[in-house]
Amino acid sequence: MTDRVHPNAAAAAAATNGAPAAKTAPFPATKSQLYGASRPAYRPQPYHRRRRSRSCCCSVCLWLSLILILLIFLLAVASAVVYLIYRPQRPSFSVSAVKLSHFNITSSSLLNSKFDLNVSARNPNKKLVFIYNPVSISIFSNEIDVGDGVIPGFVHNTKNTTLLKTSIISNRQQLDSSSVSTLKSSMKSKKGLPLQIQLDTKVKLKMGALKSPKIGIRVSCDGISVTVPTGKSPATASTSGAKCKVDLRLKIWKWTI
């Protein structure tokens, strides 16, 4: 009986005897080999570009910060120089006289009043001139508006005191029931009507040939009282205890502080 010879064994024997080996058919490729042949080679993503962009942003931020610090420093130096040269001081105000001609509340809760007001404004500076816009004046009693008026704008020279005179009139102003009750109670009081005077305006500072932007100021005067006149003669208010405070009013976008 003849022995069965396997192809691999026959090829090995032929190679041993010096004969050429018979060609064998290749095995078909597996699925994993086919997938690996079609899959692109992995290439790592470059990171140096991102690092450069980050370093560039950091450099820009650093330069902007340095420029901002430099501007703040220069502004502080300029402010210090201006202060040392001009020694700026706020203007001062005082109420020198208030007279009440009439003060009447009708049965329909309408207020009629007339105040004659004198206000002294003083500029204590030697080298600064104040240029005022028109000044709006309001008189309050227990936080109730009892009269409004306007004083024209004026130039306030150095080391000068200016007397501002005006009449504050309320003609048929409608009041609510609470305001009517409060005012009638004060009218009957021996101390009279307590008054608060408020002035609002904007002012420029003139320093030689230079002028500053307009700055808002508010003057609040308290400690004034007046009795309601009973006849035709006006009543003179007591202003001995009057004190006026000057506040700067800066507007930042929509807010005023």
XYZ file of C-alpha atoms in Angstrom:
257
model
C 0.000 0.000 0.000
C 1.403 3.332 -1.054
C 1.943 5.975 1.726
C 0.027 9.323 1.368
C 2.384 12.239 1.070
C 1.293 15.641 2.318
C 2.213 18.683 0.184
C 4.309 20.330 2.906
C 6.217 17.133 3.481
C 6.805 16.741 -0.255
C 8.163 20.287 -0.498
C 10.468 19.701 2.427
C 11.749 16.471 0.872
C 12.314 18.136 -2.476
C 14.247 20.932 -0.813
C 16.372 18.356 0.932
C 17.078 16.471 -2.305
C 17.919 19.718 -4.124
C 14.782 19.762 -6.240
C 12.711 22.916 -6.607
C 9.804 23.180 -4.195
C 6.317 23.089 -5.542
C 4.349 26.348 -5.401
C 1.615 26.489 -2.740
C -1.483 28.651 -2.920
C -1.548 31.502 -0.333
C -4.214 31.560 2.367
C -6.924 34.248 1.977
C -6.473 37.422 4.150
C -8.501 37.610 7.358
C -10.962 40.435 8.145
C -8.591 41.998 10.656
C -5.826 42.113 8.054
C -8.135 43.718 5.491
C -9.309 46.376 8.031
C -5.735 47.120 9.011
C -4.695 47.595 5.366
C -7.453 50.176 4.699
C -7.032 52.102 8.008
C -4.798 55.219 7.707
C -1.674 55.386 9.788
C -1.981 57.319 13.080
C -0.326 60.690 13.060
C 0.016 62.619 16.334
C -1.542 66.116 16.374
C 0.937 69.002 16.517
C 0.761 70.936 19.787
C 3.286 73.644 19.069
C 0.720 75.896 17.332
C -1.598 75.959 20.354
C 1.309 76.677 22.620
C 2.350 79.585 20.413
C -1.176 81.098 20.426
C -1.364 80.849 24.194
C 2.004 82.481 24.642
C 0.967 85.242 22.215
C -2.222 85.960 24.216
C -0.227 86.086 27.441
C 2.184 88.592 25.883
C -0.675 90.838 24.715
C -2.308 90.745 28.166
C 1.008 91.571 29.805
C 1.605 94.575 27.549
C -1.946 95.860 28.041
C -1.543 95.587 31.817
C 1.749 97.466 31.689
C 0.228 100.230 29.528
C -2.760 100.552 31.908
C -0.471 100.776 34.938
C 1.624 103.408 33.147
C -1.463 105.499 32.312
C -2.698 105.328 35.910
C 0.751 106.352 37.135
C 0.905 109.315 34.721
C -2.612 110.405 35.725
C -1.675 110.249 39.400
C 1.474 112.303 38.753
C -0.488 114.915 36.761
C -3.137 115.143 39.495
C -0.464 115.594 42.151
C 1.205 118.374 40.125
C -2.125 120.188 39.605
C -2.952 119.880 43.290
C 0.441 121.252 44.370
C 0.217 124.192 41.956
C -3.435 125.212 42.387
C -4.409 123.789 45.805
C -8.095 123.395 44.755
C -10.831 123.855 47.363
C -14.573 123.356 47.088
C -16.796 126.432 46.940
C -18.831 127.192 50.062
C -22.458 128.284 50.303
C -24.569 129.819 53.067
C -28.190 130.941 53.348
C -28.110 134.598 54.385
C -31.860 135.378 54.317
C -35.236 133.712 53.694
C -38.579 135.518 53.692
C -41.979 133.889 53.322
C -44.585 136.150 51.698
C -47.478 133.700 51.771
C -48.114 130.017 52.358
C -51.643 128.745 51.773
C -53.260 125.340 51.255
C -56.702 125.468 49.633
C -59.632 123.185 50.338
C -58.826 121.230 47.172
C -55.281 120.500 48.485
C -53.530 123.080 46.276
C -50.441 124.828 47.629
C -49.644 128.492 46.938
C -46.394 129.844 48.340
C -43.690 132.440 47.733
C -40.203 132.515 49.255
C -37.574 135.246 48.751
C -34.164 133.656 49.101
C -30.613 135.027 49.435
C -27.695 132.591 49.120
C -24.030 133.581 49.446
C -21.517 131.650 47.338
C -17.800 131.950 48.161
C -14.790 130.906 46.070
C -11.839 130.358 48.460
C -9.296 129.584 45.706
C -6.484 131.907 44.620
C -5.941 130.436 41.148
C -9.201 128.650 40.284
C -12.271 130.201 38.674
C -15.677 128.445 38.827
C -18.015 128.677 35.819
C -21.547 127.706 36.865
C -24.433 126.476 34.755
C -27.931 127.701 35.725
C -28.683 126.653 39.311
C -31.982 124.895 40.087
C -33.286 125.555 43.612
C -35.884 123.533 45.519
C -37.312 124.176 48.979
C -38.589 121.249 51.031
C -40.481 121.034 54.315
C -40.416 117.586 55.923
C -39.271 116.225 52.519
C -42.305 117.798 50.775
C -41.517 120.055 47.824
C -43.021 123.494 48.576
C -41.304 125.627 45.908
C -38.924 125.549 42.936
C -36.910 128.152 41.044
C -33.820 128.780 38.890
C -30.845 131.130 39.221
C -28.987 132.055 35.981
C -25.451 130.737 35.507
C -22.523 132.925 36.548
C -18.729 133.112 36.674
C -17.230 132.911 40.160
C -13.840 134.617 40.211
C -11.001 133.896 42.637
C -11.334 134.970 46.263
C -14.825 136.274 45.573
C -18.180 136.100 47.358
C -21.306 136.321 45.186
C -24.817 136.974 46.505
C -27.521 134.980 44.696
C -31.084 136.323 44.963
C -34.238 134.648 43.693
C -37.946 134.149 44.381
C -39.198 130.582 44.825
C -42.866 130.263 43.894
C -45.303 127.365 44.072
C -48.506 128.150 42.219
C -51.432 125.776 42.748
C -49.239 122.726 43.373
C -51.318 119.587 43.983
C -50.637 117.815 47.293
C -51.678 114.383 48.518
C -53.602 113.942 51.772
C -50.546 112.877 53.764
C -48.561 115.960 52.681
C -51.482 118.253 53.497
C -51.763 116.784 56.988
C -48.009 117.123 57.640
C -47.799 120.733 56.409
C -50.901 121.891 58.310
C -49.487 120.395 61.513
C -46.195 122.293 61.008
C -48.056 125.531 60.215
C -49.738 125.382 63.624
C -46.494 124.600 65.454
C -44.713 127.356 67.395
C -41.414 126.330 65.772
C -42.899 126.997 62.338
C -42.160 125.220 59.087
C -38.811 123.405 58.995
C -37.129 124.141 55.659
C -34.447 122.386 53.637
C -32.943 124.188 50.624
C -31.324 122.244 47.797
C -29.261 123.656 44.907
C -28.233 121.545 41.891
C -25.925 122.647 39.109
C -22.839 121.808 37.036
C -19.569 123.690 37.218
C -16.324 123.960 35.233
C -12.953 124.704 36.787
C -10.820 127.224 34.921
C -7.073 126.937 35.576
C -5.323 129.611 33.552
C -6.088 128.740 29.918
C -7.317 125.239 30.793
C -10.906 124.263 31.573
C -12.051 121.036 33.182
C -15.108 119.013 32.099
C -18.390 119.865 33.815
C -18.783 118.445 37.304
C -22.166 118.103 39.004
C -22.542 119.524 42.511
C -25.398 119.537 45.011
C -25.686 122.012 47.871
C -27.938 120.934 50.769
C -28.831 123.477 53.475
C -30.656 122.490 56.642
C -31.553 124.034 60.021
C -33.925 126.750 58.739
C -37.418 127.438 60.087
C -40.064 130.059 59.378
C -43.497 130.854 60.755
C -46.422 131.334 58.388
C -47.310 135.037 58.013
C -50.767 136.017 59.252
C -50.952 139.436 57.588
C -49.584 141.093 54.473
C -46.073 141.492 55.855
C -43.667 138.621 54.956
C -42.266 136.447 57.722
C -38.505 136.307 58.167
C -37.025 132.840 58.602
C -34.493 131.908 61.266
C -31.207 131.077 59.499
C -28.807 131.264 62.456
C -28.486 127.465 62.630
C -28.377 126.907 58.868
C -25.602 124.647 57.588
C -24.848 123.943 53.924
C -23.008 120.900 52.600
C -21.476 120.681 49.115
C -21.352 117.252 47.454
C -19.888 116.267 44.099
C -22.253 114.332 41.847
C -20.453 112.130 39.314
C -22.420 110.438 36.566
C -21.209 107.011 35.490
C -23.205 105.725 32.559
C -26.798 105.613 33.942
C -25.979 106.139 37.591
C -25.251 109.379 39.464
C -23.217 109.100 42.658
